[in-house]
Coordinates of C-alpha atoms and ligand atoms in Angstrom, one line a residue:
X19 CA 26.6 118.7 108.9
X20 CA 27.5 117.2 105.4
X21 CA 27.8 119.4 102.5
X22 CA 28.5 119.6 98.8
X23 CA 31.8 121.5 98.7
X24 CA 33.4 123.1 95.7
X25 CA 37.2 123.4 96.3
X26 CA 39.6 125.5 94.2
X27 CA 43.3 124.7 94.7
X28 CA 42.3 121.2 96.0
X29 CA 45.4 119.7 94.3
X30 CA 47.7 122.2 95.9
X31 CA 49.7 122.0 99.2
X32 CA 47.0 122.9 101.6
X33 CA 44.2 121.8 99.3
X34 CA 45.3 118.2 99.2
X35 CA 45.1 117.9 103.0
X36 CA 41.8 119.7 102.9
X37 CA 40.4 117.2 100.4
X38 CA 41.5 114.2 102.5
X39 CA 39.9 115.6 105.6
X40 CA 36.7 116.6 104.0
X41 CA 36.3 113.1 102.3
X42 CA 37.0 111.4 105.6
X43 CA 34.1 113.3 107.2
X44 CA 31.8 112.3 104.3
X45 CA 31.3 115.6 102.4
X46 CA 30.7 115.5 98.6
X47 CA 33.6 117.2 97.0
X48 CA 33.9 118.9 93.6
X49 CA 37.5 119.8 93.0
X50 CA 38.7 122.2 90.3
X51 CA 41.9 121.6 88.4
X52 CA 43.4 122.6 85.1
X53 CA 45.0 119.2 84.5
X54 CA 43.5 116.0 83.1
X55 CA 46.1 113.9 84.9
X56 CA 45.3 115.6 88.3
X57 CA 41.6 115.1 87.6
X58 CA 42.2 111.3 87.3
X59 CA 43.9 111.3 90.7
X60 CA 41.2 113.4 92.2
X61 CA 38.6 111.0 90.9
X62 CA 40.5 108.0 92.3
X63 CA 40.4 109.6 95.7
X64 CA 36.5 109.8 95.5
X65 CA 36.0 113.4 94.5
X66 CA 34.2 114.7 91.4
X67 CA 37.0 116.6 89.5
X68 CA 36.0 119.7 87.5
X69 CA 38.2 120.7 84.7
X70 CA 38.7 124.4 84.3
X71 CA 41.0 127.4 84.4
X72 CA 39.9 130.2 86.8
X73 CA 41.7 132.7 84.6
X74 CA 38.9 131.9 82.0
X75 CA 35.2 131.8 82.3
X76 CA 33.9 128.4 81.6
X77 CA 31.7 125.4 82.5
X78 CA 33.5 125.1 85.9
X79 CA 31.5 128.1 87.0
X80 CA 28.2 126.2 86.8
X81 CA 29.6 123.5 89.1
X82 CA 30.7 126.2 91.6
X83 CA 27.3 127.8 91.5
X84 CA 25.6 124.6 92.7
X85 CA 27.8 124.0 95.8
X86 CA 26.6 124.7 99.3
X87 CA 30.1 125.5 100.5
X88 CA 33.0 127.0 98.4
X89 CA 36.6 126.7 99.7
X90 CA 38.8 129.0 97.7
X91 CA 42.5 128.0 97.9
X92 CA 43.6 128.4 94.3
X93 CA 46.4 130.9 93.7
X94 CA 48.8 131.5 90.8
X95 CA 52.2 129.9 91.1
X96 CA 54.3 131.3 94.0
X97 CA 57.3 129.2 95.1
X98 CA 60.0 127.8 92.9
X99 CA 63.0 129.9 91.7
X100 CA 63.6 133.5 92.2
X101 CA 60.6 135.8 92.8
X102 CA 61.0 139.0 91.0
X103 CA 58.7 142.0 91.3
X104 CA 57.5 141.3 87.7
X105 CA 56.6 137.8 88.6
X106 CA 54.8 139.0 91.8
X107 CA 52.9 141.6 89.8
X108 CA 51.7 138.9 87.4
X109 CA 50.5 136.9 90.5
X110 CA 48.6 140.0 91.8
X111 CA 46.8 140.5 88.5
X112 CA 46.0 136.7 88.0
X113 CA 44.8 136.4 91.6
X114 CA 42.3 139.2 91.0
X115 CA 41.1 137.7 87.8
X116 CA 40.6 134.3 89.3
X117 CA 38.6 135.7 92.2
X118 CA 36.5 137.8 89.9
X119 CA 35.6 134.8 87.8
X120 CA 34.7 132.8 90.9
X121 CA 32.4 135.5 92.4
X122 CA 30.9 136.0 88.9
X123 CA 29.8 132.3 89.1
X124 CA 28.3 132.4 92.6
X125 CA 25.0 133.7 93.9
X126 CA 25.2 135.2 97.4
X127 CA 21.9 133.8 98.5
X128 CA 22.5 130.3 97.0
X129 CA 25.8 129.5 98.6
X130 CA 25.9 128.8 102.4
X131 CA 29.6 129.8 103.1
X132 CA 32.6 130.9 101.0
X133 CA 35.9 130.2 102.8
X134 CA 38.3 132.6 101.3
X135 CA 41.9 131.6 102.0
X136 CA 44.4 134.5 102.2
X137 CA 47.8 134.6 103.9
X138 CA 49.2 136.5 106.9
X139 CA 51.7 138.2 104.7
X140 CA 48.8 140.5 104.1
X141 CA 49.1 141.5 107.8
X142 CA 52.9 141.6 107.3
X143 CA 55.0 143.4 109.9
X144 CA 53.3 143.5 113.3
X145 CA 56.2 143.8 115.7
X146 CA 56.6 142.1 119.0
X147 CA 53.0 142.3 120.3
X148 CA 50.7 139.3 120.0
X149 CA 48.0 140.6 117.6
X150 CA 44.6 139.5 116.5
X151 CA 42.6 139.9 113.2
X152 CA 41.7 143.5 113.9
X153 CA 45.4 144.6 113.7
X154 CA 46.2 147.1 111.0
X155 CA 47.8 145.3 108.1
X156 CA 51.4 146.3 107.0
X157 CA 51.7 143.8 104.1
X158 CA 55.2 142.3 103.5
X159 CA 56.5 139.7 101.0
X160 CA 53.6 138.4 99.1
X161 CA 51.3 140.6 101.1
X162 CA 51.2 143.7 98.8
X163 CA 50.4 141.3 96.0
X164 CA 47.4 139.7 97.8
X165 CA 46.2 142.9 99.4
X166 CA 44.0 144.0 96.5
X167 CA 42.2 140.7 96.4
X168 CA 41.6 140.7 100.1
X169 CA 40.5 144.3 100.1
X170 CA 38.0 143.7 97.2
X171 CA 36.2 141.2 99.5
X172 CA 35.0 144.0 101.8
X173 CA 32.5 145.2 99.1
X174 CA 31.2 141.7 98.7
X175 CA 30.7 141.3 102.5
X176 CA 28.9 144.5 102.8
X177 CA 26.6 143.4 100.1
X178 CA 25.7 140.3 102.1
X179 CA 28.0 137.6 100.6
X180 CA 28.6 134.8 103.1
X181 CA 32.4 135.1 103.1
X182 CA 34.6 133.9 105.9
X183 CA 38.3 134.9 105.6
X184 CA 40.9 132.5 106.8
X185 CA 44.5 133.6 107.2
X186 CA 47.0 130.7 107.7
X187 CA 50.4 131.8 109.0
X188 CA 53.6 130.2 107.7
X189 CA 52.3 126.7 106.8
X190 CA 54.7 123.8 107.1
X191 CA 54.1 120.3 106.0
X192 CA 55.1 118.0 103.1
X193 CA 55.3 120.7 100.4
X194 CA 55.7 124.4 99.7
X195 CA 58.5 126.6 101.3
X196 CA 59.2 124.0 104.2
X197 CA 60.7 121.7 101.5
X198 CA 62.4 124.4 99.4
X199 CA 63.8 126.6 102.1
X200 CA 64.3 124.2 105.0
X201 CA 64.4 120.4 104.2
X202 CA 66.1 120.5 100.9
X203 CA 69.1 122.6 102.2
X204 CA 69.3 120.6 105.4
X205 CA 69.5 117.3 103.4
X206 CA 71.8 118.6 100.7
X207 CA 74.2 120.0 103.4
X208 CA 73.5 123.5 102.1
X209 CA 73.0 126.5 104.4
X210 CA 69.7 128.0 105.4
X211 CA 69.8 131.6 104.5
X212 CA 69.1 134.3 107.1
X213 CA 69.3 138.0 107.0
X214 CA 72.3 139.5 108.8
X215 CA 71.3 140.7 112.2
X216 CA 67.7 139.6 111.9
X217 CA 66.2 137.4 114.7
X218 CA 62.6 138.0 113.9
X219 CA 59.7 136.0 115.5
X220 CA 57.0 134.7 113.2
X221 CA 54.0 132.4 113.5
X222 CA 53.8 128.9 112.2
X223 CA 51.0 126.2 111.6
X224 CA 51.0 122.6 110.5
X225 CA 49.2 122.1 107.2
X226 CA 47.0 119.4 108.7
X227 CA 45.6 121.9 111.3
X228 CA 45.0 124.4 108.5
X229 CA 43.0 121.7 106.6
X230 CA 41.0 120.9 109.7
X231 CA 40.4 124.5 110.6
X232 CA 39.0 125.3 107.1
X233 CA 36.5 122.5 107.4
X234 CA 35.7 123.6 111.0
X235 CA 35.1 127.2 109.8
X236 CA 32.7 126.1 107.2
X237 CA 30.3 125.1 110.0
X238 CA 31.4 127.3 112.9
X239 CA 32.9 130.4 111.4
X240 CA 30.9 133.7 111.6
X241 CA 30.1 135.2 108.2
X242 CA 32.1 138.4 107.5
X243 CA 34.8 137.6 110.1
X244 CA 38.5 136.9 109.8
X245 CA 40.4 134.1 111.4
X246 CA 44.1 133.7 111.8
X247 CA 45.0 130.0 111.5
X248 CA 48.2 129.7 113.5
X249 CA 49.6 127.5 116.3
X250 CA 50.1 128.4 119.9
X251 CA 53.7 129.5 119.9
X252 CA 55.3 132.1 117.6
X253 CA 58.9 131.3 117.2
X254 CA 62.2 132.7 115.9
X255 CA 62.4 132.2 112.2
X256 CA 65.3 129.7 112.3
X257 CA 63.9 127.5 115.1
X258 CA 61.9 125.4 112.6
X259 CA 65.2 124.6 110.8
X260 CA 66.8 123.7 114.1
X261 CA 64.0 121.3 115.0
X262 CA 64.0 119.8 111.5
X263 CA 67.7 119.3 111.7
X264 CA 67.4 117.4 115.0
X265 CA 64.6 115.2 113.6
X266 CA 66.7 114.5 110.4
X267 CA 69.9 114.0 112.5
X268 CA 71.9 116.5 110.3
X269 CA 73.7 119.7 111.3
X270 CA 72.1 123.0 110.3
X271 CA 74.3 125.4 108.5
X272 CA 73.3 129.0 108.4
X273 CA 74.4 131.6 105.9
X274 CA 73.9 135.1 107.1
X275 CA 73.6 137.5 104.2
X276 CA 72.9 141.2 104.0
X277 CA 69.6 142.2 102.5
X278 CA 70.9 143.2 99.0
X279 CA 72.4 139.7 98.6
X280 CA 69.2 137.9 99.7
X281 CA 67.4 140.1 97.1
X282 CA 69.9 138.9 94.5
X283 CA 69.6 135.2 95.5
X284 CA 65.9 134.8 96.3
X285 CA 64.5 137.9 94.8
X286 CA 63.0 141.1 96.5
X287 CA 59.6 139.4 97.4
X288 CA 61.2 136.7 99.5
X289 CA 63.8 139.1 100.9
X290 CA 60.9 141.4 102.0
X291 CA 59.2 138.4 103.7
X292 CA 62.2 137.8 105.8
X293 CA 61.8 141.3 107.3
X294 CA 58.5 140.4 108.8
X295 CA 57.9 140.0 112.5
X296 CA 54.4 138.9 113.5
X297 CA 53.1 137.1 116.6
X298 CA 49.6 136.2 115.7
X299 CA 46.9 135.1 118.1
X300 CA 44.7 132.1 117.5
X301 CA 42.2 133.1 120.2
X302 CA 39.4 134.0 117.7
X303 CA 39.7 130.7 116.0
X304 CA 39.9 128.8 119.3
X305 CA 36.7 130.7 120.5
X306 CA 34.8 128.8 117.8
X307 CA 35.7 125.5 119.5
X308 CA 38.7 124.6 117.3
X309 CA 41.5 122.6 118.8
X310 CA 44.9 122.1 117.3
X311 CA 46.5 118.6 116.8
X312 CA 50.0 120.3 116.5
X313 CA 50.0 123.3 118.8
X314 CA 53.8 123.8 118.7
X315 CA 56.6 123.1 116.3
X316 CA 57.9 120.4 118.6
X317 CA 54.7 118.5 118.1
X318 CA 54.4 119.1 114.4
X319 CA 57.7 119.2 112.6
X320 CA 58.6 115.5 113.0
X321 CA 55.1 114.6 111.7
X322 CA 55.5 116.9 108.7
X323 CA 58.9 115.2 107.9
X324 CA 57.3 111.8 108.2
X325 CA 54.6 112.7 105.8
X326 CA 57.0 114.2 103.3
X327 CA 59.1 111.0 103.5
X328 CA 56.2 108.7 102.9
X329 CA 55.2 110.8 99.8
X330 CA 58.8 110.6 98.5
X331 CA 58.7 106.8 98.8
X332 CA 55.2 106.5 97.2
Ligands
NAP21 N1 51.7 127.6 101.4 C1 51.7 128.4 102.5 O1 52.6 128.4 103.3 C2 50.6 129.4 102.7 C3 50.5 130.1 103.8 C4 49.4 131.0 104.1 C5 48.4 131.1 103.1 N2 48.5 130.4 102.0 C6 47.4 130.5 101.1 O2 46.7 129.3 100.9 C7 46.2 129.2 99.6 C8 46.7 127.8 99.0 O3 48.1 127.8 99.0 P1 48.9 126.5 98.6 O4 50.3 126.8 99.0 O5 48.3 125.3 99.1 O6 48.8 126.6 97.0 P2 49.6 125.8 95.9 O7 50.2 124.5 96.5 O8 50.5 126.8 95.2 O9 48.5 125.3 94.9 C9 47.9 126.2 94.0 C10 46.6 125.6 93.6 O10 45.9 126.6 92.7 C11 45.5 125.9 91.6 N3 45.5 126.9 90.5 C12 46.5 127.7 90.1 N4 46.2 128.4 89.1 C13 44.9 128.1 88.7 C14 44.0 128.5 87.7 N5 44.3 129.4 86.8 N6 42.7 127.9 87.7 C15 42.4 126.9 88.6 N7 43.3 126.5 89.6 C16 44.4 127.0 89.6 C17 46.3 124.7 91.3 O11 45.6 123.7 90.7 P3 45.9 122.9 89.4 O12 47.4 123.0 89.1 O13 45.6 121.5 89.7 O14 45.1 123.5 88.3 C18 46.8 124.3 92.7 O15 45.8 123.4 93.2 C19 46.7 130.4 98.8 O16 45.7 131.3 98.7 C20 47.8 130.9 99.6 O17 48.0 132.3 99.5 C21 49.5 129.5 101.8

């Protein structure tokens, strides 16, 4: 079914893939951005850009109110440089403010679906068992800072708001942490940092599958439910680096650091995220009929690198 979709964060890492997929399927897209320059690029793609800052009330709210589907991907800045607790706390407050301004704009009986995108750092440490969305969250890394926003949604859902919660796991692709913590060090001959003694297993997903899954959930997701968006095979944390190194034809160097040094280098939030172990199941998402293009890292990493290379050239 074709819809008018209001997208927040449509210029970001996941959002740009989402916009491309949604346009390809023929949906009408209104994409929020704070930047005139980005607005021009979004217009050239065939979307209607909406200028606005979610930290402020404004005319963008009227556009949001008219959409049939809202896909909410915007978040305050996360990656880049050292993440201190002060920076993460600012993120927490801004995320809450942005969500509040969005929900203020919408009417629960006018919008068909709101796809709210969280992150599996909210579920955090889950140990060695394969778990589903009903697992008890133990937030890690960014998790404690997105938890208040996620938990606020329960009261909207009980009041009948048509919210579907999507939780992508570690999303790799031509942007975000995959470049900063994996490709850049590999290409610069620098080591990938690991925690001394830590061989934790985590869950990954290709950004293109995330984009397709969000679109799929806007038609097939059940209101009020949560969906992990994650591939078929949880893997040891460093395996993505090993596969990327093979694709790039470079050696992978690893620097094993104790927790206090990782905290000094990358900040306490990133250090905390390295303590996470989570094997997440995609059974709930698959039960809606979704199929993955990249079910394993072997199938996805070379494609992600190819996409990143073609963006660098463009
Ligand atoms: N990246 C991952 O690995 C990952 C994993 C799991 C879940 N997630 C979740 O997925 C969502 C998207 O993540 P991402 O990595 O794709 O995001 P991102 O690349 O960091 O992009 C952030 C987006 O938010 C917009 N934005 C920021 N502040 C804004 C404001 N005040 N008003 C309006 N728009 C604002 C930016 O738009 P402009 O700059 O154009 O205004 C940009 O499009 C987030 O909720 C994140 O928690 C991400």
